[in-house]
Amino acid sequence: QVQLVESGGGLVQAGGSLRLSCVVSGTFVSISTMGWYRRPPGKQRELVARIWRWSNTEYADSVKGRFTISRDNAKNTLYLQMNSLKPEDTAVYYCYVGSDWGQGTQVTVSS
């Protein structure tokens, strides 16, 4: 089985930054797409960012220019650097590798 352990969430004021990490272990396809989804309170889950091959990336329009997805293949770790955070970024953030998902980490941005 695949395990994804997320960290880095928390409470931050608007304009601040957070860096989410996701350490992946177990059996998975090494070339699988990795990324982050989020579920804002009272809303549907939405794709935040994803990365495939070595460096191909895609971002939601709402986070483009503020968030950066990256990965360290040697460490099997996925990152999401979040800058200039806004209250509307408040959500539970989930990392995924292929079809496997983490437990989620809460990000709360206050005004």
XYZ file of N, CA and C in Angstrom, residues 29-78:
150
model
N 3.639 3.715 -8.746
C 4.289 3.931 -10.030
C 5.086 5.219 -9.954
N 6.359 5.124 -10.213
C 7.259 6.251 -10.006
C 6.977 7.432 -10.921
N 6.348 7.177 -12.062
C 6.057 8.255 -12.996
C 4.651 8.819 -12.821
N 3.976 8.407 -11.778
C 2.615 8.878 -11.549
C 2.580 10.384 -11.320
N 1.498 10.981 -11.753
C 1.272 12.387 -11.467
C 1.078 12.593 -9.964
N 1.652 13.648 -9.451
C 1.506 14.010 -8.051
C 0.911 15.408 -7.974
N 0.179 15.665 -6.906
C -0.395 16.992 -6.797
C -1.151 17.224 -5.511
N -1.868 18.324 -5.506
C -2.630 18.768 -4.346
C -4.036 19.160 -4.748
N -4.989 18.665 -4.006
C -6.365 19.124 -4.052
C -6.685 19.836 -2.745
N -7.757 20.587 -2.762
C -8.225 21.199 -1.527
C -9.741 21.223 -1.505
N -10.280 21.226 -0.293
C -11.717 21.318 -0.095
C -12.008 22.490 0.829
N -12.403 23.620 0.259
C -12.802 24.745 1.111
C -14.069 24.399 1.881
N -14.288 25.027 3.015
C -15.503 24.726 3.788
C -16.753 25.032 2.980
N -17.644 24.061 2.927
C -18.897 24.222 2.221
C -18.804 24.158 0.713
N -17.651 23.782 0.190
C -17.463 23.730 -1.254
C -16.941 22.369 -1.699
N -16.950 22.156 -3.002
C -16.442 20.920 -3.569
C -14.920 20.921 -3.604
N -14.368 19.727 -3.655
C -12.930 19.593 -3.784
C -12.478 20.116 -5.136
N -11.339 20.787 -5.150
C -10.823 21.357 -6.370
C -9.331 21.103 -6.488
N -8.886 20.975 -7.717
C -7.465 20.779 -7.975
C -6.722 22.089 -7.758
N -5.644 22.020 -6.995
C -4.807 23.184 -6.742
C -3.622 23.204 -7.696
N -2.903 22.100 -7.748
C -1.714 22.020 -8.580
C -1.328 20.564 -8.775
N -0.648 20.293 -9.872
C -0.145 18.957 -10.109
C 1.152 19.034 -10.891
N 1.928 17.969 -10.795
C 3.212 17.897 -11.476
C 3.372 16.501 -12.061
N 3.864 16.438 -13.277
C 4.093 15.160 -13.919
C 5.365 15.199 -14.764
N 5.783 14.047 -15.206
C 7.107 13.883 -15.784
C 8.101 14.436 -14.767
N 9.023 15.261 -15.202
C 9.972 15.846 -14.267
C 9.526 17.196 -13.738
N 9.014 18.020 -14.643
C 8.771 19.399 -14.251
C 7.509 20.024 -14.829
N 6.701 19.248 -15.545
C 5.456 19.796 -16.062
C 4.510 20.093 -14.915
N 3.982 21.293 -14.880
C 3.106 21.696 -13.788
C 1.851 22.365 -14.309
N 0.820 22.325 -13.493
C -0.439 22.979 -13.793
C -1.009 23.516 -12.492
N -1.567 24.728 -12.553
C -2.106 25.375 -11.373
C -3.515 25.867 -11.627
N -4.306 25.873 -10.573
C -5.593 26.537 -10.645
C -5.374 28.031 -10.835
N -6.258 28.655 -11.592
C -6.120 30.087 -11.839
C -6.081 30.884 -10.541
N -6.790 30.425 -9.538
C -6.886 31.159 -8.289
C -5.586 31.189 -7.492
N -4.661 30.277 -7.787
C -3.406 30.210 -7.042
C -2.193 30.496 -7.907
N -2.388 30.632 -9.194
C -1.281 30.847 -10.112
C -0.509 32.108 -9.740
N 0.807 31.973 -9.684
C 1.657 33.085 -9.308
C 1.907 33.190 -7.822
N 1.134 32.469 -7.022
C 1.290 32.493 -5.573
C 1.777 31.162 -5.011
N 1.349 30.070 -5.629
C 1.709 28.735 -5.169
C 2.722 28.112 -6.114
N 3.579 27.275 -5.574
C 4.553 26.545 -6.372
C 4.593 25.096 -5.925
N 4.374 24.189 -6.862
C 4.466 22.769 -6.572
C 5.834 22.261 -7.009
N 6.402 21.385 -6.215
C 7.689 20.795 -6.544
C 7.798 19.436 -5.875
N 8.779 18.675 -6.280
C 8.997 17.377 -5.650
C 10.469 17.027 -5.640
N 10.836 16.263 -4.641
C 12.169 15.721 -4.515
C 12.033 14.219 -4.720
N 12.369 13.762 -5.908
C 12.177 12.355 -6.241
C 13.034 11.430 -5.374
N 14.229 11.866 -5.032
C 15.102 11.050 -4.204
C 14.520 10.826 -2.819
N 13.775 11.792 -2.327
C 13.172 11.699 -0.999
C 11.699 11.325 -1.040
N 11.163 11.138 -2.245
C 9.738 10.830 -2.403
C 8.865 11.817 -1.642
N 9.177 13.081 -1.807
C 8.479 14.124 -1.083
C 7.917 15.157 -2.055
N 6.674 15.498 -1.850
C 5.981 16.504 -2.631
C 5.804 17.756 -1.777
